[in-house]
Amino acid sequence: MVWCKMSIILICSTVLLIGWVLTLDQALWTTSETRHSCNWTCMILTLQWPGSFCLSLNTKNICKIPQNIQNWTIHGLWPLHAHSCCSCWRIYHSHLQELEPELSQLWPSLLKSRSAFTFWKDEWYKHGTCAACMENLGSPQYYFRTSLKLRMLFDIDSALTNADIIPSCNTSYKFEDLHSALAPLLGDSSVLQCVKDEKEREVWVQLKIYISKNITLGCHKQEKKQALLIAKATNTSSGHPCPPNTTIFYFPIDYVHPEQPCN
Ligand SMILES: *[C@@H]1O[C@H](CO)[C@@H](O)[C@H](O)[C@H]1NC(C)=O
Ligand SMILES: *[C@@H]1O[C@H](CO)[C@@H](O)[C@H](O)[C@H]1NC(C)=O
Ligand SMILES: *[C@@H]1O[C@H](CO)[C@@H](O)[C@H](O)[C@H]1NC(C)=O
Ligand SMILES: *[C@@H]1O[C@H](CO)[C@@H](O)[C@H](O)[C@H]1NC(C)=O
Ligand SMILES: *[C@@H]1O[C@H](CO)[C@@H](O)[C@H](O)[C@H]1NC(C)=O
Ligand SMILES: *[C@@H]1O[C@H](CO)[C@@H](O)[C@H](O)[C@H]1NC(C)=O
């Protein structure tokens, strides 16, 4: 009997305590940052092609392509319509020690003045802190590990090679051919981004892959449509959706003159 009462009291106080902690927690969140809510439903995994990356910059000579980089690299994993959710969630270089060999290969900084860790740190604050409300993205380690896993799952490099789409200055490719080379991997869940070079050629520079909140390929139609509209309306440095009715260049990587791979 006594034990019974005791346990009821214990349960009650535990419930009260949990309630108090939750309330406190929420209060902390809302006062420190406002855009923290986990109401996003779709993410974009953005990959960049080192062969044309420098063409996408306004100042073309600030980039570098390390010799060990031969494949598509990660730009970031971005929840849609959410960014910079919490500057209070610090990231330290030591957090990424275990992942660093893979990150260096698959998520390098391609800017001379920016260290790899600075790039990762920026991506974490801007995008990772918003993604972190999900279990598999819930810390710097989880966010970067999941991003690497996705990058490895989508073996773009092999898919293109197998379809005879190889980087070249001389040959351009039809949009449909690029699209169908990727279709077995990505279905309809990707967008090719291009930049125009000084010779007015459309050059493939990025690949955006839609990933659902539960970390599976693809997002709802509505989300994709919205993202595409935003991409079209903003001609950012990262380019515009590749026009489907033109031929598209896929430039080789020039490690010596990355800013003019095909002049
Ligand atoms: C998500 O929350 C933010 C901030 O509370 C709000 O501005 C935005 O409209 C919400 N988005 C959706 C899709 O509900
Ligand atoms: C590039 O990708 C191909 C195909 O997946 C792979 O065989 C190769 O090891 C990768 N090279 C580097 C340097 O990562
Ligand atoms: C492009 O063509 C030139 C000759 O016109 C040749 O030297 C070069 O190897 C070709 N490059 C590629 C990537 O095919
Ligand atoms: C993941 O989410 C998408 C979109 O909301 C849904 O269609 C799909 O069934 C979900 N997959 C899993 C494994 O939960
Ligand atoms: C974006 O850039 C493309 C290619 O340079 C150009 O054709 C298009 O008109 C631009 N769109 C906007 C909205 O500025
Ligand atoms: C491609 O289509 C757009 C609009 O659909 C048109 O403005 C443009 O002239 C076309 N370009 C070519 C090369 O056919």
PDB file of C-alpha atoms in Angstrom, residues 34-224:
ATOM      1  CA  THR A  34      12.941  31.955 -33.923  1.00  0.00           C
ATOM      2  CA  ARG A  35      13.188  29.877 -37.083  1.00  0.00           C
ATOM      3  CA  HIS A  36      13.824  26.627 -35.332  1.00  0.00           C
ATOM      4  CA  SER A  37      10.647  24.740 -36.074  1.00  0.00           C
ATOM      5  CA  CYS A  38      10.937  21.371 -37.691  1.00  0.00           C
ATOM      6  CA  ASN A  39       8.136  21.997 -40.167  1.00  0.00           C
ATOM      7  CA  TRP A  40      10.217  21.458 -43.302  1.00  0.00           C
ATOM      8  CA  THR A  41       9.400  18.333 -45.309  1.00  0.00           C
ATOM      9  CA  CYS A  42      11.974  18.210 -48.076  1.00  0.00           C
ATOM     10  CA  MET A  43      15.734  18.571 -48.393  1.00  0.00           C
ATOM     11  CA  ILE A  44      18.033  19.171 -51.312  1.00  0.00           C
ATOM     12  CA  LEU A  45      21.303  17.340 -51.561  1.00  0.00           C
ATOM     13  CA  THR A  46      23.364  19.611 -53.778  1.00  0.00           C
ATOM     14  CA  LEU A  47      26.376  18.161 -55.559  1.00  0.00           C
ATOM     15  CA  GLN A  48      28.899  20.201 -57.488  1.00  0.00           C
ATOM     16  CA  TRP A  49      31.094  19.329 -60.425  1.00  0.00           C
ATOM     17  CA  PRO A  50      34.699  20.473 -59.827  1.00  0.00           C
ATOM     18  CA  GLY A  51      35.292  20.806 -63.590  1.00  0.00           C
ATOM     19  CA  SER A  52      32.999  23.808 -63.879  1.00  0.00           C
ATOM     20  CA  PHE A  53      32.727  25.013 -60.291  1.00  0.00           C
ATOM     21  CA  CYS A  54      35.014  28.011 -60.869  1.00  0.00           C
ATOM     22  CA  LEU A  55      32.855  29.210 -63.769  1.00  0.00           C
ATOM     23  CA  SER A  56      30.011  29.676 -61.319  1.00  0.00           C
ATOM     24  CA  LEU A  57      31.934  32.240 -59.280  1.00  0.00           C
ATOM     25  CA  ASN A  58      31.854  35.955 -59.918  1.00  0.00           C
ATOM     26  CA  THR A  59      35.554  36.125 -59.182  1.00  0.00           C
ATOM     27  CA  LYS A  60      36.918  33.199 -61.089  1.00  0.00           C
ATOM     28  CA  ASN A  61      40.447  32.948 -59.736  1.00  0.00           C
ATOM     29  CA  ILE A  62      39.556  32.319 -56.104  1.00  0.00           C
ATOM     30  CA  CYS A  63      39.015  28.606 -56.546  1.00  0.00           C
ATOM     31  CA  LYS A  64      41.287  25.612 -56.379  1.00  0.00           C
ATOM     32  CA  ILE A  65      40.676  21.992 -57.231  1.00  0.00           C
ATOM     33  CA  PRO A  66      42.868  19.630 -55.191  1.00  0.00           C
ATOM     34  CA  GLN A  67      44.491  16.862 -57.266  1.00  0.00           C
ATOM     35  CA  ASN A  68      42.781  14.128 -55.283  1.00  0.00           C
ATOM     36  CA  ILE A  69      39.333  15.382 -56.290  1.00  0.00           C
ATOM     37  CA  GLN A  70      38.122  13.569 -59.372  1.00  0.00           C
ATOM     38  CA  ASN A  71      34.434  13.087 -58.772  1.00  0.00           C
ATOM     39  CA  TRP A  72      31.271  14.995 -57.962  1.00  0.00           C
ATOM     40  CA  THR A  73      31.516  16.589 -54.527  1.00  0.00           C
ATOM     41  CA  ILE A  74      28.980  17.664 -51.948  1.00  0.00           C
ATOM     42  CA  HIS A  75      27.931  21.275 -51.646  1.00  0.00           C
ATOM     43  CA  GLY A  76      25.412  20.652 -48.911  1.00  0.00           C
ATOM     44  CA  LEU A  77      22.288  18.995 -47.585  1.00  0.00           C
ATOM     45  CA  TRP A  78      19.656  21.664 -47.174  1.00  0.00           C
ATOM     46  CA  PRO A  79      16.175  21.469 -45.636  1.00  0.00           C
ATOM     47  CA  LEU A  80      13.899  23.573 -47.851  1.00  0.00           C
ATOM     48  CA  HIS A  81      12.629  26.884 -46.478  1.00  0.00           C
ATOM     49  CA  ALA A  82      14.655  26.632 -43.293  1.00  0.00           C
ATOM     50  CA  HIS A  83      18.085  27.987 -42.559  1.00  0.00           C
ATOM     51  CA  SER A  84      20.319  29.175 -39.721  1.00  0.00           C
ATOM     52  CA  CYS A  85      18.153  27.581 -37.053  1.00  0.00           C
ATOM     53  CA  CYS A  86      20.507  27.800 -34.099  1.00  0.00           C
ATOM     54  CA  SER A  87      23.869  29.475 -33.814  1.00  0.00           C
ATOM     55  CA  CYS A  88      24.101  28.107 -30.294  1.00  0.00           C
ATOM     56  CA  TRP A  89      24.781  24.579 -31.470  1.00  0.00           C
ATOM     57  CA  ARG A  90      28.549  24.724 -31.788  1.00  0.00           C
ATOM     58  CA  ILE A  91      30.539  22.482 -34.041  1.00  0.00           C
ATOM     59  CA  TYR A  92      34.203  21.723 -33.400  1.00  0.00           C
ATOM     60  CA  HIS A  93      36.758  20.249 -35.753  1.00  0.00           C
ATOM     61  CA  SER A  94      37.238  17.326 -33.384  1.00  0.00           C
ATOM     62  CA  HIS A  95      33.579  16.387 -33.893  1.00  0.00           C
ATOM     63  CA  LEU A  96      34.434  15.410 -37.453  1.00  0.00           C
ATOM     64  CA  GLN A  97      37.737  13.646 -36.877  1.00  0.00           C
ATOM     65  CA  GLU A  98      36.356  10.208 -37.599  1.00  0.00           C
ATOM     66  CA  LEU A  99      34.660  11.339 -40.810  1.00  0.00           C
ATOM     67  CA  GLU A 100      37.427  13.609 -42.021  1.00  0.00           C
ATOM     68  CA  PRO A 101      39.065  11.236 -44.554  1.00  0.00           C
ATOM     69  CA  GLU A 102      35.726  10.751 -46.334  1.00  0.00           C
ATOM     70  CA  LEU A 103      34.694  14.373 -45.973  1.00  0.00           C
ATOM     71  CA  SER A 104      37.990  15.561 -47.473  1.00  0.00           C
ATOM     72  CA  GLN A 105      37.376  13.398 -50.502  1.00  0.00           C
ATOM     73  CA  LEU A 106      33.668  13.970 -50.972  1.00  0.00           C
ATOM     74  CA  TRP A 107      33.028  17.375 -49.387  1.00  0.00           C
ATOM     75  CA  PRO A 108      36.137  19.473 -50.084  1.00  0.00           C
ATOM     76  CA  SER A 109      36.327  23.249 -50.073  1.00  0.00           C
ATOM     77  CA  LEU A 110      37.002  24.415 -53.603  1.00  0.00           C
ATOM     78  CA  LEU A 111      37.854  27.952 -52.544  1.00  0.00           C
ATOM     79  CA  LYS A 112      41.480  28.935 -51.965  1.00  0.00           C
ATOM     80  CA  SER A 113      40.716  31.070 -48.947  1.00  0.00           C
ATOM     81  CA  ARG A 114      38.349  28.711 -47.190  1.00  0.00           C
ATOM     82  CA  SER A 115      39.542  25.711 -45.230  1.00  0.00           C
ATOM     83  CA  ALA A 116      37.558  22.513 -45.445  1.00  0.00           C
ATOM     84  CA  PHE A 117      36.483  22.825 -41.833  1.00  0.00           C
ATOM     85  CA  THR A 118      35.272  26.388 -42.349  1.00  0.00           C
ATOM     86  CA  PHE A 119      33.123  25.127 -45.224  1.00  0.00           C
ATOM     87  CA  TRP A 120      31.682  22.313 -43.090  1.00  0.00           C
ATOM     88  CA  LYS A 121      31.122  24.658 -40.186  1.00  0.00           C
ATOM     89  CA  ASP A 122      29.241  27.151 -42.379  1.00  0.00           C
ATOM     90  CA  GLU A 123      27.071  24.380 -43.825  1.00  0.00           C
ATOM     91  CA  TRP A 124      26.343  23.078 -40.337  1.00  0.00           C
ATOM     92  CA  TYR A 125      25.208  26.449 -38.997  1.00  0.00           C
ATOM     93  CA  LYS A 126      23.245  27.399 -42.072  1.00  0.00           C
ATOM     94  CA  HIS A 127      21.588  24.050 -42.828  1.00  0.00           C
ATOM     95  CA  GLY A 128      22.631  21.352 -40.383  1.00  0.00           C
ATOM     96  CA  THR A 129      21.127  23.062 -37.357  1.00  0.00           C
ATOM     97  CA  CYS A 130      17.722  22.987 -39.092  1.00  0.00           C
ATOM     98  CA  ALA A 131      18.097  19.375 -40.200  1.00  0.00           C
ATOM     99  CA  ALA A 132      19.156  18.336 -36.706  1.00  0.00           C
ATOM    100  CA  CYS A 133      15.603  17.965 -35.440  1.00  0.00           C
ATOM    101  CA  MET A 134      15.585  14.595 -37.204  1.00  0.00           C
ATOM    102  CA  GLU A 135      17.088  11.552 -35.532  1.00  0.00           C
ATOM    103  CA  ASN A 136      19.528  10.623 -38.279  1.00  0.00           C
ATOM    104  CA  LEU A 137      20.677  14.209 -38.670  1.00  0.00           C
ATOM    105  CA  GLY A 138      20.601  15.069 -34.994  1.00  0.00           C
ATOM    106  CA  SER A 139      24.183  16.214 -34.349  1.00  0.00           C
ATOM    107  CA  PRO A 140      27.150  17.387 -36.396  1.00  0.00           C
ATOM    108  CA  GLN A 141      28.385  13.793 -36.652  1.00  0.00           C
ATOM    109  CA  TYR A 142      25.004  12.479 -37.701  1.00  0.00           C
ATOM    110  CA  TYR A 143      24.384  15.274 -40.192  1.00  0.00           C
ATOM    111  CA  PHE A 144      27.703  14.801 -41.965  1.00  0.00           C
ATOM    112  CA  ARG A 145      27.608  11.014 -41.811  1.00  0.00           C
ATOM    113  CA  THR A 146      24.127  10.889 -43.323  1.00  0.00           C
ATOM    114  CA  SER A 147      25.170  13.333 -46.040  1.00  0.00           C
ATOM    115  CA  LEU A 148      28.161  11.177 -46.910  1.00  0.00           C
ATOM    116  CA  LYS A 149      25.978   8.085 -47.004  1.00  0.00           C
ATOM    117  CA  LEU A 150      23.600   9.769 -49.425  1.00  0.00           C
ATOM    118  CA  ARG A 151      26.481  10.883 -51.617  1.00  0.00           C
ATOM    119  CA  MET A 152      27.797   7.336 -51.749  1.00  0.00           C
ATOM    120  CA  LEU A 153      24.366   5.896 -52.389  1.00  0.00           C
ATOM    121  CA  PHE A 154      24.016   8.073 -55.480  1.00  0.00           C
ATOM    122  CA  ASP A 155      27.036   7.035 -57.502  1.00  0.00           C
ATOM    123  CA  ILE A 156      26.630   9.743 -60.118  1.00  0.00           C
ATOM    124  CA  ASP A 157      30.136   9.234 -61.451  1.00  0.00           C
ATOM    125  CA  SER A 158      29.601   5.593 -62.398  1.00  0.00           C
ATOM    126  CA  ALA A 159      26.115   6.238 -63.758  1.00  0.00           C
ATOM    127  CA  LEU A 160      27.464   8.868 -66.148  1.00  0.00           C
ATOM    128  CA  THR A 161      30.482   6.843 -67.205  1.00  0.00           C
ATOM    129  CA  ASN A 162      28.300   3.815 -67.847  1.00  0.00           C
ATOM    130  CA  ALA A 163      26.137   5.928 -70.128  1.00  0.00           C
ATOM    131  CA  ASP A 164      29.233   7.150 -72.001  1.00  0.00           C
ATOM    132  CA  ILE A 165      28.852  10.623 -70.637  1.00  0.00           C
ATOM    133  CA  ILE A 166      32.411  11.660 -70.055  1.00  0.00           C
ATOM    134  CA  PRO A 167      33.783  15.139 -69.389  1.00  0.00           C
ATOM    135  CA  SER A 168      34.868  16.810 -72.594  1.00  0.00           C
ATOM    136  CA  CYS A 169      35.562  20.218 -74.069  1.00  0.00           C
ATOM    137  CA  ASN A 170      34.627  19.105 -77.533  1.00  0.00           C
ATOM    138  CA  THR A 171      31.424  17.190 -77.140  1.00  0.00           C
ATOM    139  CA  SER A 172      28.228  18.502 -75.653  1.00  0.00           C
ATOM    140  CA  TYR A 173      25.313  16.405 -74.521  1.00  0.00           C
ATOM    141  CA  LYS A 174      21.593  16.514 -74.967  1.00  0.00           C
ATOM    142  CA  PHE A 175      19.658  17.316 -71.842  1.00  0.00           C
ATOM    143  CA  GLU A 176      17.611  14.131 -72.237  1.00  0.00           C
ATOM    144  CA  ASP A 177      20.758  12.025 -72.434  1.00  0.00           C
ATOM    145  CA  LEU A 178      22.056  13.449 -69.170  1.00  0.00           C
ATOM    146  CA  HIS A 179      18.677  13.047 -67.580  1.00  0.00           C
ATOM    147  CA  SER A 180      18.236   9.454 -68.682  1.00  0.00           C
ATOM    148  CA  ALA A 181      21.749   8.536 -67.566  1.00  0.00           C
ATOM    149  CA  LEU A 182      20.782   9.621 -64.055  1.00  0.00           C
ATOM    150  CA  ALA A 183      17.219   8.320 -64.103  1.00  0.00           C
ATOM    151  CA  PRO A 184      18.008   4.786 -62.884  1.00  0.00           C
ATOM    152  CA  LEU A 185      19.561   6.346 -59.768  1.00  0.00           C
ATOM    153  CA  LEU A 186      17.456   9.427 -59.252  1.00  0.00           C
ATOM    154  CA  GLY A 187      14.233   8.977 -61.170  1.00  0.00           C
ATOM    155  CA  ASP A 188      12.545  12.332 -61.522  1.00  0.00           C
ATOM    156  CA  SER A 189      13.978  13.660 -58.287  1.00  0.00           C
ATOM    157  CA  SER A 190      16.849  15.744 -59.529  1.00  0.00           C
ATOM    158  CA  VAL A 191      17.483  19.080 -61.195  1.00  0.00           C
ATOM    159  CA  LEU A 192      20.527  19.862 -63.291  1.00  0.00           C
ATOM    160  CA  GLN A 193      21.987  23.322 -62.766  1.00  0.00           C
ATOM    161  CA  CYS A 194      23.998  25.080 -65.466  1.00  0.00           C
ATOM    162  CA  VAL A 195      26.054  28.227 -65.815  1.00  0.00           C
ATOM    163  CA  LYS A 196      26.770  30.072 -69.034  1.00  0.00           C
ATOM    164  CA  ASP A 197      30.460  30.461 -69.779  1.00  0.00           C
ATOM    165  CA  GLU A 198      32.028  33.413 -71.597  1.00  0.00           C
ATOM    166  CA  LYS A 199      31.472  31.667 -74.915  1.00  0.00           C
ATOM    167  CA  GLU A 200      27.755  31.451 -74.099  1.00  0.00           C
ATOM    168  CA  ARG A 201      27.885  27.702 -73.690  1.00  0.00           C
ATOM    169  CA  GLU A 202      25.575  26.112 -71.145  1.00  0.00           C
ATOM    170  CA  VAL A 203      27.823  24.224 -68.754  1.00  0.00           C
ATOM    171  CA  TRP A 204      26.624  21.693 -66.210  1.00  0.00           C
ATOM    172  CA  VAL A 205      27.766  22.689 -62.730  1.00  0.00           C
ATOM    173  CA  GLN A 206      25.454  21.304 -60.066  1.00  0.00           C
ATOM    174  CA  LEU A 207      22.999  18.527 -59.406  1.00  0.00           C
ATOM    175  CA  LYS A 208      20.200  18.993 -56.908  1.00  0.00           C
ATOM    176  CA  ILE A 209      18.657  15.843 -55.527  1.00  0.00           C
ATOM    177  CA  TYR A 210      15.376  15.916 -53.612  1.00  0.00           C
ATOM    178  CA  ILE A 211      15.400  13.977 -50.365  1.00  0.00           C
ATOM    179  CA  SER A 212      12.374  13.531 -48.112  1.00  0.00           C
ATOM    180  CA  LYS A 213      12.478  14.291 -44.448  1.00  0.00           C
ATOM    181  CA  ASN A 214      12.677  10.557 -43.736  1.00  0.00           C
ATOM    182  CA  ILE A 215      15.859  10.461 -45.833  1.00  0.00           C
ATOM    183  CA  THR A 216      14.487   8.661 -48.831  1.00  0.00           C
ATOM    184  CA  LEU A 217      14.785   9.803 -52.427  1.00  0.00           C
ATOM    185  CA  GLY A 218      12.166  12.238 -53.673  1.00  0.00           C
ATOM    186  CA  CYS A 219       9.829  14.896 -52.319  1.00  0.00           C
ATOM    187  CA  HIS A 220       6.191  15.758 -52.842  1.00  0.00           C
ATOM    188  CA  LYS A 221       5.344  17.311 -56.205  1.00  0.00           C
ATOM    189  CA  GLN A 222       4.373  20.560 -54.561  1.00  0.00           C
ATOM    190  CA  GLU A 223       7.735  20.944 -52.848  1.00  0.00           C
ATOM    191  CA  LYS A 224       9.632  20.143 -56.017  1.00  0.00           C
TER     192      LYS A 224
END
